[in-house]
Coordinates of C-alpha atoms in Angstrom, one line a residue:
M10 CA 0.0 0.0 0.0
K11 CA 1.3 3.5 -0.8
K12 CA 2.5 5.6 2.1
L13 CA 0.0 8.3 2.7
K14 CA 1.6 11.7 2.6
L15 CA 0.6 15.1 4.0
F16 CA 0.0 17.3 1.0
T17 CA 1.0 20.9 1.0
F18 CA -1.1 22.5 -1.6
A19 CA -0.6 26.2 -2.1
L20 CA -3.4 28.6 -2.9
A21 CA -3.1 29.3 -6.6
A22 CA -4.9 31.4 -9.2
L23 CA -7.0 33.3 -6.7
A24 CA -9.2 35.8 -8.4
M25 CA -11.1 37.8 -5.8
A26 CA -13.4 40.7 -6.1
A27 CA -12.5 43.7 -3.9
C28 CA -14.6 46.5 -2.4
S29 CA -12.8 49.9 -2.0
S30 CA -15.1 51.4 0.6
D31 CA -13.4 49.9 3.6
E32 CA -11.1 52.0 5.9
V33 CA -7.4 51.8 5.0
T34 CA -5.3 50.8 8.0
A35 CA -2.0 49.0 8.0
P36 CA -1.7 46.2 10.5
A37 CA 0.3 46.8 13.6
G38 CA 4.0 46.4 13.0
S39 CA 3.7 47.1 9.2
N40 CA 6.3 49.1 7.3
S41 CA 6.4 50.9 4.0
N42 CA 6.6 47.5 2.2
T43 CA 3.7 45.9 4.0
G44 CA 0.1 46.6 4.7
F45 CA -2.7 48.1 2.7
G46 CA -2.2 50.7 0.0
A47 CA -3.9 54.1 -0.3
D48 CA -6.6 52.7 -2.5
G49 CA -7.8 50.5 0.4
T50 CA -6.5 47.2 -0.9
G51 CA -3.7 44.9 -0.1
Y52 CA -2.1 41.8 -1.6
L53 CA -1.9 38.5 0.4
K54 CA 0.3 35.7 -0.7
L55 CA -1.0 32.3 0.4
S56 CA 0.4 28.8 0.2
I57 CA -2.4 26.2 0.8
N58 CA -1.2 22.8 1.9
L59 CA -3.6 20.0 1.0
P60 CA -3.7 17.1 3.4
T61 CA -2.4 13.7 2.9
Q62 CA -4.1 11.2 5.1
S63 CA -2.5 10.0 8.3
A64 CA -1.7 6.3 8.2
G65 CA -0.6 4.0 10.9
A66 CA 1.6 0.9 10.8
G67 CA 1.2 -2.3 12.7
T68 CA -1.8 -2.0 15.0
R69 CA -2.6 1.4 13.6
A70 CA -1.1 3.4 15.3
A71 CA 2.1 5.5 14.9
N72 CA 1.6 9.1 14.1
D73 CA 2.9 10.7 10.9
Q74 CA 2.3 7.5 8.8
T75 CA 0.8 8.9 5.7
D76 CA -0.6 7.8 2.3
D77 CA -1.8 9.8 -0.7
G78 CA -5.2 8.1 -1.0
D79 CA -7.4 8.5 -4.1
A80 CA -7.1 11.4 -6.5
T81 CA -10.8 12.4 -6.0
E82 CA -10.0 13.1 -2.4
Y83 CA -7.8 16.0 -3.5
A84 CA -10.2 17.5 -6.0
V85 CA -10.9 21.2 -5.3
K86 CA -14.2 22.4 -6.7
D87 CA -14.3 25.7 -4.9
A88 CA -12.3 27.6 -2.3
T89 CA -13.2 30.4 0.1
L90 CA -10.9 32.7 2.1
L91 CA -12.3 33.9 5.4
L92 CA -10.5 36.7 7.3
F93 CA -10.8 37.3 11.0
K94 CA -9.4 40.1 13.3
G95 CA -8.6 40.0 17.0
A96 CA -6.1 39.6 19.8
D97 CA -6.3 35.8 19.6
Q98 CA -7.8 33.1 17.4
N99 CA -10.9 32.3 19.4
A100 CA -12.0 35.9 19.9
A101 CA -11.1 37.1 16.4
I102 CA -14.1 38.5 14.7
F103 CA -15.1 37.7 11.1
Q104 CA -14.2 40.4 8.6
A105 CA -14.7 39.3 5.0
A106 CA -15.0 36.3 2.7
Y107 CA -13.7 35.8 -0.8
D108 CA -14.4 33.1 -3.4
M109 CA -11.1 31.9 -4.9
T110 CA -10.1 30.1 -8.1
L111 CA -7.2 27.8 -7.5
N112 CA -4.5 26.2 -9.6
W113 CA -2.3 23.5 -8.0
N114 CA 1.3 22.9 -8.7
Q115 CA 1.8 19.2 -8.0
G116 CA 4.9 17.2 -8.1
L117 CA 6.4 17.4 -4.6
D118 CA 7.3 14.0 -3.1
D119 CA 7.7 14.4 0.6
D120 CA 6.4 12.4 3.6
Q121 CA 4.3 15.4 4.6
I122 CA 3.9 17.4 1.4
T123 CA 2.7 16.1 -2.0
S124 CA 1.5 19.1 -3.9
Q125 CA 1.8 22.8 -3.4
G126 CA 0.5 26.0 -5.1
T127 CA 0.8 29.7 -4.4
K128 CA -1.3 32.7 -5.2
V129 CA -1.3 36.4 -4.5
Q130 CA -4.8 37.6 -3.6
K131 CA -6.1 41.1 -3.6
I132 CA -8.1 41.8 -0.4
N133 CA -9.9 44.8 1.2
S134 CA -8.4 46.8 4.0
I135 CA -9.0 45.7 7.6
T136 CA -8.4 47.9 10.6
A137 CA -6.2 46.2 13.1
A138 CA -5.7 48.1 16.4
G139 CA -2.7 47.6 18.7
G140 CA -2.2 43.9 19.6
E141 CA -4.8 42.7 17.1
K142 CA -3.9 40.4 14.3
I143 CA -5.4 39.4 11.0
Y144 CA -6.1 35.7 10.6
A145 CA -7.0 33.6 7.6
L146 CA -9.2 30.5 7.4
V147 CA -9.4 28.6 4.1
V148 CA -12.4 26.4 3.2
L149 CA -12.2 24.1 0.2
N150 CA -15.3 22.5 -1.3
R151 CA -18.0 24.3 0.7
N152 CA -20.7 21.6 -0.2
S153 CA -23.4 24.2 0.6
V154 CA -22.4 24.2 4.3
F155 CA -22.5 28.0 3.9
T156 CA -22.8 30.4 1.0
V157 CA -20.8 33.4 0.0
D158 CA -22.0 36.8 -1.1
N159 CA -19.1 38.0 -3.3
A160 CA -20.5 41.5 -3.6
A161 CA -20.7 42.1 0.1
N162 CA -17.9 39.6 1.1
T163 CA -20.2 38.0 3.6
I164 CA -21.3 34.4 4.3
K165 CA -24.6 32.8 5.3
F166 CA -25.4 29.5 7.1
G167 CA -28.8 28.8 5.5
S168 CA -30.6 32.2 5.6
D169 CA -28.6 33.4 8.6
A170 CA -25.8 35.9 8.0
F171 CA -22.7 35.1 10.0
S172 CA -21.1 37.9 12.0
G173 CA -19.4 36.4 15.0
S174 CA -16.1 35.2 16.3
F175 CA -14.0 32.4 15.1
K176 CA -15.2 30.4 18.1
D177 CA -18.7 31.0 17.0
F178 CA -17.8 29.8 13.6
T179 CA -16.2 26.6 14.8
V180 CA -19.3 25.4 16.7
K181 CA -21.3 25.3 13.5
T182 CA -22.1 21.7 12.8
V183 CA -23.2 19.4 10.0
A184 CA -25.3 16.3 10.5
S185 CA -23.9 13.8 8.0
A186 CA -20.8 12.8 6.2
S187 CA -22.5 13.1 2.8
A188 CA -23.0 16.9 3.6
L189 CA -19.2 17.1 3.5
T190 CA -18.4 14.9 0.6
G191 CA -21.0 15.5 -2.1
N192 CA -19.0 18.0 -4.2
G193 CA -15.5 17.4 -3.2
Y194 CA -14.2 16.8 0.3
F195 CA -14.9 19.7 2.7
M196 CA -11.6 20.9 4.1
T197 CA -10.6 23.6 6.6
N198 CA -7.4 24.7 8.3
A199 CA -5.7 21.9 10.2
V200 CA -4.6 22.1 13.8
M201 CA -0.9 22.6 13.8
T202 CA 1.7 23.0 16.6
D203 CA 5.3 24.2 16.7
K204 CA 6.7 21.4 18.9
P205 CA 7.1 17.7 18.0
G206 CA 5.8 14.8 20.0
S207 CA 9.2 13.3 20.4
A208 CA 10.2 15.2 23.5
A209 CA 8.5 16.9 26.4
I210 CA 6.4 19.7 25.1
S211 CA 6.1 22.9 27.0
G212 CA 5.4 26.4 25.9
Q213 CA 4.0 25.0 22.6
T214 CA 1.9 27.1 20.3
T215 CA -1.1 25.5 18.7
T216 CA -2.7 27.2 15.7
I217 CA -5.7 26.8 13.5
L218 CA -6.0 30.2 11.9
A219 CA -3.0 31.5 10.0
D220 CA -1.7 34.8 11.2
V221 CA -1.3 36.8 8.0
S222 CA -0.7 40.2 9.5
G223 CA 2.8 40.4 8.2
K224 CA 2.0 38.9 4.8
I225 CA -0.1 41.7 3.4
Y226 CA 1.7 44.0 0.9
Q227 CA 0.8 47.2 -0.8
T228 CA 1.6 45.9 -4.3
E229 CA 1.2 42.6 -6.0
L230 CA 4.9 42.6 -6.9
L231 CA 6.0 42.9 -3.2
A232 CA 3.7 40.0 -2.3
Q233 CA 5.1 37.9 -5.1
Q234 CA 8.7 38.6 -3.9
N235 CA 8.0 37.6 -0.3
P236 CA 7.3 34.2 1.4
A237 CA 3.7 33.1 1.4
A238 CA 1.5 32.5 4.5
D239 CA 1.4 28.7 4.8
I240 CA -2.1 27.3 5.5
F241 CA -2.5 23.6 6.1
V242 CA -6.0 22.2 5.5
E243 CA -7.5 18.8 6.4
R244 CA -10.6 16.9 5.3
A245 CA -13.6 17.1 7.7
V246 CA -14.4 13.4 7.5
A247 CA -12.6 10.2 8.5
K248 CA -12.0 7.3 6.1
V249 CA -12.4 3.6 6.9
Q250 CA -11.2 0.9 4.6
L251 CA -11.7 -2.9 4.8
T252 CA -9.0 -5.1 3.2
Q253 CA -8.2 -8.8 3.4
S254 CA -5.0 -10.7 3.7
I255 CA -6.5 -14.2 4.4
T256 CA -4.1 -16.9 3.5
S257 CA -6.4 -19.7 4.5
S258 CA -10.2 -19.5 4.5
N259 CA -10.8 -22.7 6.5
L260 CA -12.3 -22.9 9.9
T261 CA -12.8 -26.1 11.9
V262 CA -15.8 -26.1 14.2
G263 CA -16.1 -29.3 16.1
S264 CA -16.1 -32.1 13.6
N265 CA -17.0 -29.7 10.7
K266 CA -14.4 -28.1 8.4
L267 CA -15.9 -24.9 6.9
T268 CA -14.7 -22.5 4.3
Y269 CA -15.8 -18.8 4.5
T270 CA -15.7 -15.6 2.6
I271 CA -16.1 -12.0 3.9
S272 CA -19.3 -11.1 2.2
G273 CA -20.3 -7.7 3.6
W274 CA -19.5 -4.9 6.0
A275 CA -21.0 -1.7 7.4
L276 CA -20.0 1.1 9.8
A277 CA -22.0 1.5 13.0
N278 CA -22.0 4.0 15.8
Q279 CA -21.4 6.7 13.2
N280 CA -21.5 10.1 14.6
T281 CA -24.5 12.2 13.6
S282 CA -23.0 15.6 14.2
S283 CA -19.6 17.2 13.5
Y284 CA -18.1 20.6 13.9
I285 CA -17.1 22.1 10.6
V286 CA -13.6 22.9 11.9
R287 CA -11.7 20.5 14.2
N288 CA -12.2 21.6 17.7
W289 CA -8.9 21.5 19.6
N290 CA -9.6 24.0 22.3
Q291 CA -12.1 26.5 20.9
S292 CA -15.2 25.6 22.9
A293 CA -14.0 23.1 25.5
E294 CA -15.4 24.6 28.6
G295 CA -15.9 21.9 31.2
I296 CA -13.7 19.4 29.4
T297 CA -10.6 18.4 31.3
P298 CA -8.0 17.8 30.0
S299 CA -8.6 19.4 26.6
G300 CA -6.7 21.1 23.8
D301 CA -3.2 22.0 24.8
G302 CA -3.5 20.0 28.1
W303 CA -3.4 16.8 26.0
Y304 CA 0.3 17.4 25.2
A305 CA 1.5 16.4 28.6
L306 CA -0.2 13.0 28.5
T307 CA 2.2 10.1 28.0
S308 CA 1.5 6.4 28.4
D309 CA 3.5 4.4 31.0
G310 CA 3.1 1.3 28.8
D311 CA 0.6 -0.3 31.2
G312 CA 2.9 -3.1 32.1
V313 CA 3.2 -4.4 28.6
S314 CA 6.6 -6.2 28.5
A315 CA 7.3 -5.7 24.9
S316 CA 6.9 -1.9 24.9
S317 CA 6.6 -0.1 21.6
S318 CA 9.8 1.3 20.2
Y319 CA 7.8 4.1 18.6
L320 CA 6.1 5.0 22.0
T321 CA 9.5 5.1 23.6
A322 CA 10.9 7.4 21.1
N323 CA 7.8 9.5 20.7
P324 CA 5.9 9.4 24.0
Y325 CA 3.7 12.6 23.4
R326 CA 1.1 11.1 21.1
F327 CA -1.0 14.1 20.5
A328 CA 1.6 15.7 18.2
G329 CA 3.5 14.4 15.3
Y330 CA 7.3 14.3 15.1
N331 CA 7.9 14.8 11.4
V332 CA 8.1 18.5 10.3
A333 CA 5.1 19.2 8.0
Q334 CA 6.6 22.4 6.7
E335 CA 9.2 25.0 7.5
E336 CA 9.5 28.5 6.0
N337 CA 12.7 28.5 3.9
G338 CA 14.1 25.7 6.0
N339 CA 13.9 27.8 9.2
P340 CA 13.4 25.5 12.2
A341 CA 11.8 28.3 14.2
T342 CA 8.9 28.2 11.7
A343 CA 8.4 24.4 11.9
A344 CA 4.9 23.1 12.0
Y345 CA 3.8 19.6 13.2
R346 CA 0.5 17.8 12.8
T347 CA -1.8 17.1 15.8
Y348 CA -3.9 14.0 16.3
F349 CA -7.0 14.6 18.4
G350 CA -10.1 16.7 18.7
I351 CA -13.3 17.3 20.6
D352 CA -16.6 16.4 18.8
P353 CA -20.1 17.7 19.8
N354 CA -20.9 14.6 22.0
Y355 CA -17.4 14.2 23.3
N356 CA -18.3 13.8 27.0
T357 CA -21.9 12.6 26.7
D358 CA -23.5 9.3 26.0
A359 CA -24.2 8.8 22.3
T360 CA -27.7 7.8 21.0
F361 CA -26.8 6.0 17.9
T362 CA -29.4 3.8 16.2
D363 CA -27.6 2.6 13.0
A364 CA -26.4 -0.9 14.1
P365 CA -29.4 -3.2 13.6
A366 CA -30.5 -1.3 10.6
N367 CA -27.3 -2.2 8.8
A368 CA -28.2 -5.9 8.8
S369 CA -30.5 -5.5 5.9
G370 CA -28.7 -5.8 2.6
M371 CA -25.2 -5.7 4.0
T372 CA -22.9 -6.4 1.1
F373 CA -19.3 -5.9 0.1
D374 CA -20.3 -2.8 -1.8
G375 CA -16.8 -1.2 -1.9
N376 CA -14.0 -1.3 0.6
I377 CA -14.0 2.4 1.6
K378 CA -16.5 4.3 3.7
Y379 CA -16.5 7.9 5.1
C380 CA -17.9 9.0 8.4
L381 CA -17.9 12.0 10.7
E382 CA -15.2 12.1 13.4
N383 CA -16.2 10.5 16.7
T384 CA -14.0 11.1 19.8
F385 CA -14.7 10.8 23.5
D386 CA -13.2 11.0 26.9
V387 CA -12.1 7.9 28.7
A388 CA -15.2 7.9 30.9
H389 CA -17.2 7.3 27.7
Q390 CA -14.8 4.9 26.0
N391 CA -17.3 2.0 25.7
V392 CA -18.9 0.1 22.9
K393 CA -22.0 2.3 22.4
N394 CA -19.9 5.4 21.9
T395 CA -17.3 3.9 19.6
T396 CA -17.4 3.8 15.8
C397 CA -17.0 0.3 14.6
A398 CA -17.0 -1.9 11.6
I399 CA -19.5 -4.8 11.4
I400 CA -18.3 -7.5 9.2
K401 CA -20.3 -10.4 7.7
A402 CA -18.8 -13.7 6.9
K403 CA -20.6 -16.5 4.9
F404 CA -19.7 -20.1 5.6
A405 CA -19.9 -22.9 3.1
L406 CA -21.5 -25.9 4.8
P407 CA -20.6 -29.6 4.0
E408 CA -22.4 -31.2 1.2
S409 CA -24.2 -33.6 3.6
W410 CA -25.7 -30.6 5.5
E411 CA -29.4 -30.2 5.8
G412 CA -30.4 -26.9 4.2
N413 CA -28.5 -23.6 4.2
D414 CA -28.6 -22.9 8.0
F415 CA -26.7 -24.1 11.0
Y416 CA -27.5 -23.8 14.7
T417 CA -25.7 -23.3 18.0
V418 CA -26.9 -24.3 21.5
N419 CA -26.7 -22.0 24.5
D420 CA -24.4 -19.7 22.5
I421 CA -21.6 -22.2 22.6
R422 CA -19.9 -21.6 19.2
T423 CA -17.4 -24.3 19.2
T424 CA -20.0 -26.8 18.0
I425 CA -22.6 -26.3 15.3
Y426 CA -25.7 -28.4 14.5
K427 CA -27.8 -29.4 11.6
K428 CA -31.5 -28.6 11.9
S429 CA -32.4 -32.2 13.0
E430 CA -29.5 -32.2 15.5
A431 CA -30.7 -28.9 17.0
E432 CA -34.3 -30.3 17.4
K433 CA -32.9 -33.4 19.1
A434 CA -31.0 -31.2 21.5
I435 CA -34.2 -29.4 22.5
L436 CA -36.0 -32.7 23.0
K437 CA -33.2 -34.1 25.0
Q438 CA -33.3 -31.1 27.3
A439 CA -37.0 -31.5 27.7
G440 CA -36.5 -35.2 28.6
D441 CA -33.8 -34.4 31.1
L442 CA -36.0 -31.9 32.8
Y443 CA -38.8 -34.5 33.0
N444 CA -36.6 -37.2 34.4
N445 CA -35.2 -34.8 37.0
A446 CA -38.7 -33.9 38.1
I447 CA -38.3 -30.3 37.1
L448 CA -41.3 -30.6 34.9
A449 CA -44.5 -31.3 36.9
T450 CA -47.0 -34.0 35.9
A451 CA -47.7 -33.2 32.3
T452 CA -51.0 -31.9 31.2
S453 CA -52.7 -34.8 29.5
D454 CA -55.8 -35.3 27.4
D455 CA -58.9 -36.9 28.9
E456 CA -57.6 -40.4 28.4
F457 CA -54.7 -39.7 30.7
E458 CA -56.7 -37.9 33.3
G459 CA -55.8 -39.2 36.7
A460 CA -53.7 -42.0 35.3
T461 CA -50.1 -42.8 35.8
K462 CA -47.9 -42.6 32.7
I463 CA -44.9 -44.8 32.0
N464 CA -42.3 -44.9 29.2
V465 CA -42.5 -41.2 28.9
A466 CA -40.3 -39.7 26.2
P467 CA -40.2 -36.5 24.2
K468 CA -41.3 -37.0 20.6
A469 CA -41.5 -33.8 18.5
V470 CA -41.0 -30.0 18.7
T471 CA -42.3 -27.1 16.7
Y472 CA -41.0 -23.5 16.9
T473 CA -40.6 -20.2 15.2
V474 CA -37.4 -18.2 14.6
D475 CA -37.3 -14.8 16.1
T476 CA -36.3 -12.3 13.4
N477 CA -34.4 -10.0 15.8
T478 CA -32.4 -12.6 17.8
K479 CA -32.5 -15.6 15.5
N480 CA -33.3 -17.7 18.6
L481 CA -35.8 -20.5 18.3
T482 CA -39.1 -19.8 20.2
L483 CA -40.7 -23.0 21.2
T484 CA -44.4 -23.3 20.3
K485 CA -45.0 -27.0 21.1
V486 CA -43.2 -29.9 22.6
T487 CA -44.9 -33.3 22.3
F488 CA -44.3 -36.2 24.6
T489 CA -45.4 -39.8 24.2
A490 CA -46.4 -42.1 27.1
T491 CA -48.1 -45.4 28.0
E492 CA -50.9 -45.5 30.6
E493 CA -50.1 -47.8 33.5
G494 CA -52.9 -50.2 34.5
G495 CA -55.1 -49.2 31.7
D496 CA -55.3 -50.4 28.1
A497 CA -51.6 -49.9 27.8
A498 CA -52.2 -47.6 24.9
T499 CA -49.4 -45.3 23.9
K500 CA -50.6 -41.7 23.4
D501 CA -49.2 -38.3 22.7
Y502 CA -49.7 -35.2 24.8
D503 CA -48.3 -31.7 24.7
L504 CA -46.4 -29.8 27.5
S505 CA -48.4 -27.1 29.2
A506 CA -47.5 -23.5 28.7
E507 CA -45.7 -23.5 32.0
Q508 CA -43.7 -26.6 31.1
L509 CA -42.9 -25.2 27.7
E510 CA -41.5 -22.1 29.4
A511 CA -39.3 -24.2 31.6
V512 CA -37.8 -25.9 28.6
Q513 CA -37.3 -22.6 26.9
K514 CA -35.4 -21.2 29.8
A515 CA -33.1 -24.2 30.0
I516 CA -32.0 -24.2 26.4
T517 CA -31.3 -21.5 23.8
V518 CA -31.0 -22.6 20.2
T519 CA -29.8 -20.0 17.6
Q520 CA -30.2 -20.2 13.9
Y521 CA -27.5 -18.9 11.6
T522 CA -29.6 -18.0 8.6
N523 CA -27.8 -18.7 5.3
A524 CA -24.8 -19.7 7.3
E525 CA -23.9 -16.1 7.9
A526 CA -22.2 -14.6 11.0
Y527 CA -21.4 -11.1 12.1
Y528 CA -18.3 -9.6 13.8
T529 CA -17.7 -6.3 15.5
V530 CA -14.4 -4.5 15.2
L531 CA -14.0 -1.4 17.4
I532 CA -11.9 1.2 15.5
K533 CA -8.7 2.2 17.4
H534 CA -7.2 5.6 17.0
F535 CA -4.0 5.7 18.9
G536 CA -4.4 1.9 19.4
D537 CA -2.0 -0.6 21.0
E538 CA 1.2 1.1 19.9
L539 CA 0.6 4.5 21.5
T540 CA -1.9 3.6 24.2
P541 CA -1.2 -0.1 25.2
W542 CA -3.8 -1.8 27.4
N543 CA -2.9 -4.8 29.5
R544 CA -5.7 -7.0 30.8
A545 CA -3.4 -8.6 33.3
T546 CA -3.0 -5.3 35.2
K547 CA -6.8 -4.8 35.6
T548 CA -8.9 -6.0 38.5
T549 CA -12.2 -4.1 38.6
A550 CA -12.0 -1.3 36.2
A551 CA -11.0 -1.4 32.5
Y552 CA -9.5 2.1 32.8
P553 CA -8.4 2.9 36.4
N554 CA -9.0 6.5 37.1
D555 CA -5.5 7.2 38.4
K556 CA -4.0 6.9 34.9
A557 CA -7.0 6.9 32.6
D558 CA -6.3 10.0 30.6
K559 CA -2.5 9.6 30.7
N560 CA -2.7 6.0 29.3
W561 CA -5.8 5.7 27.2
L562 CA -7.3 9.0 26.1
G563 CA -7.8 8.6 22.3
R564 CA -7.1 4.8 22.3
Y565 CA -10.4 4.4 20.3
G566 CA -12.2 6.7 18.0
V567 CA -12.1 8.2 14.5
L568 CA -10.7 11.6 13.8
R569 CA -11.1 13.7 10.6
N570 CA -8.5 13.4 7.9
N571 CA -7.4 10.0 9.4
W572 CA -7.6 6.9 7.3
Y573 CA -8.3 3.7 9.2
E574 CA -7.5 0.5 7.4
I575 CA -9.0 -2.7 8.9
E576 CA -7.2 -5.6 7.4
V577 CA -9.0 -9.0 8.0
N578 CA -6.4 -11.7 8.2
G579 CA -8.6 -14.6 9.3
V580 CA -11.6 -15.9 11.2
S581 CA -11.0 -18.0 14.3
A582 CA -14.5 -18.7 15.6
I583 CA -18.2 -18.4 14.7
G584 CA -19.5 -14.8 15.3
S585 CA -22.9 -13.5 16.1
A586 CA -26.0 -14.7 14.3
T587 CA -27.3 -11.2 14.1
V588 CA -25.8 -7.7 13.7
P589 CA -24.7 -6.9 17.3
N590 CA -26.6 -4.0 18.8
V591 CA -23.6 -1.9 19.5
N592 CA -25.8 1.1 19.8
T593 CA -26.8 0.1 23.4
D594 CA -23.8 -1.9 24.6
T595 CA -22.2 -0.1 27.6
T596 CA -19.3 -2.6 27.9
P597 CA -15.9 -0.9 28.1
D598 CA -14.1 -1.1 24.8
D599 CA -11.3 -3.3 26.2
E600 CA -13.7 -5.8 27.8
V601 CA -15.2 -7.0 24.6
E602 CA -14.4 -10.5 23.3
N603 CA -13.3 -10.1 19.7
Y604 CA -13.6 -13.0 17.3
I605 CA -12.2 -11.5 14.2
S606 CA -8.5 -11.1 13.5
V607 CA -7.9 -7.7 12.0
K608 CA -5.1 -5.1 11.7
I609 CA -6.1 -1.4 11.6
N610 CA -3.9 1.1 9.9
L611 CA -4.5 4.8 10.3
L612 CA -3.5 6.5 7.0
S613 CA -2.5 10.8 5.8
W614 CA -4.6 11.1 5.0
A615 CA -3.0 10.1 8.5
K616 CA -3.3 6.3 8.1
R617 CA -3.9 3.8 10.9
K618 CA -3.9 0.1 10.3
Q619 CA -5.5 -2.6 12.4
S620 CA -5.2 -6.3 11.8
V621 CA -7.9 -8.5 13.2
T622 CA -8.8 -12.2 13.2
L623 CA -12.6 -12.6 13.4
Q624 CA -13.8 -14.7 16.3

């Protein structure tokens, strides 16, 4: 697989309309060669860096593993420049918006930069008082999330004009991944930092908006002659890919040797709301730790004997360690990627409803799916909050098998049964209950009234199959018996409702319709390499409070502009007969039995790979 690379695409061929009625004021610190001209306009040189997708190796999970992805994921259908003014990023107030036309100069081949373009853009004057800065946000492929009025240089969300701060802008949300992918992939400024994750981080500066105060010139020529303002952008969706590296598709279950194929998959627990810009620290009131507080979190390895060499060298997992870009090779201008964020339901229980619905028509309809980012604090790191892949395997039954289904008894999946064998198991259970006096004297017909029965034996069973659970619901169990002291006639009689209920409680038989089984793979973000979890060190809690954030914050989840590759390398056991209802499962993520062998890669996009064996 190609290594996913972080693309630096520069803003090219920007043709923006300008309005000359604004007040002409040079930014603080400007000189005769910078700022706005007497006509009320200035020239801003921008370099827009398009994202590669982050990609992980091994069990996902190392940062700065990148891959280019598909060409369609880099298509730019439209571009918008938004300018803000203020003393800091969050408080900066929206000033103006410009539609831009871009031309990209591709050809770079770097682990972090694949393509770059530059453009000098004419903009209107903005008054910047002492201490205030002018900030730039670039949005690529708006997808109707908002609209631009080029005459007034304003934007609207629906029918509502926007006039607030950058913080107000960042809490705007969308409700589906399709709203961000319909006409190109919606992208905004990435969250960058000036310190790498390979050493203790202190005094780091994290930026989303680009400070362009010193990049505005009075003439186009001056702008062309000076360095551009670098703006890194990232896609607003996460990408999940399912691949296979199965060398043997045989599974022995009891005395049966089965072959199987991976026949379908779907995502579940997909987030239904996403901020349009990655929320690092913009609106994190009440969330601790958050934003820059994440930098200090380092795993102690959780007692894992074979500690990760990557984790040892790069313990501060929330920042990358490869330089994404430097200005003219100057280390003081180095920028590094960051690898976490806060989503709208970060510290609340999710109310997803998409898991059972995915059972109908689940096919292998392409190996890539896109979803909204889904992150959470450790307190909510459980199945119902975690985006996962549900994978369907179809088993080929022996030629001697009866029909297309197989059955399990009492959810013991190491033995499977034919239909006739499953029915015999039910009848045997009924007989055992009778012989152990658990079933009271059976309700008989009139001929058995008051008589003693001998040679009692279960004879037949009828049932229905519950469409939701695939469990057999008993409707009738028939016994046969001979009357003692009478005419010795052998007659049939049915168990009473109460007796039938006793049998039902004692045995659960599950039908695997069409010999299909389902498996759940919880998607790991930092995963085992950066956030190892050791079952041997746990007694009562999956994530002990004394080191929960330090060790496991971000272990699971999906983050925008990250590519999660789930590589199925085998099936080791029979899975569930139905799509697991992960929407309501409160089990901690690391308490779940997993029956599928997979490897997840997080791709740059950042790319994270996860290998799994289905069980």
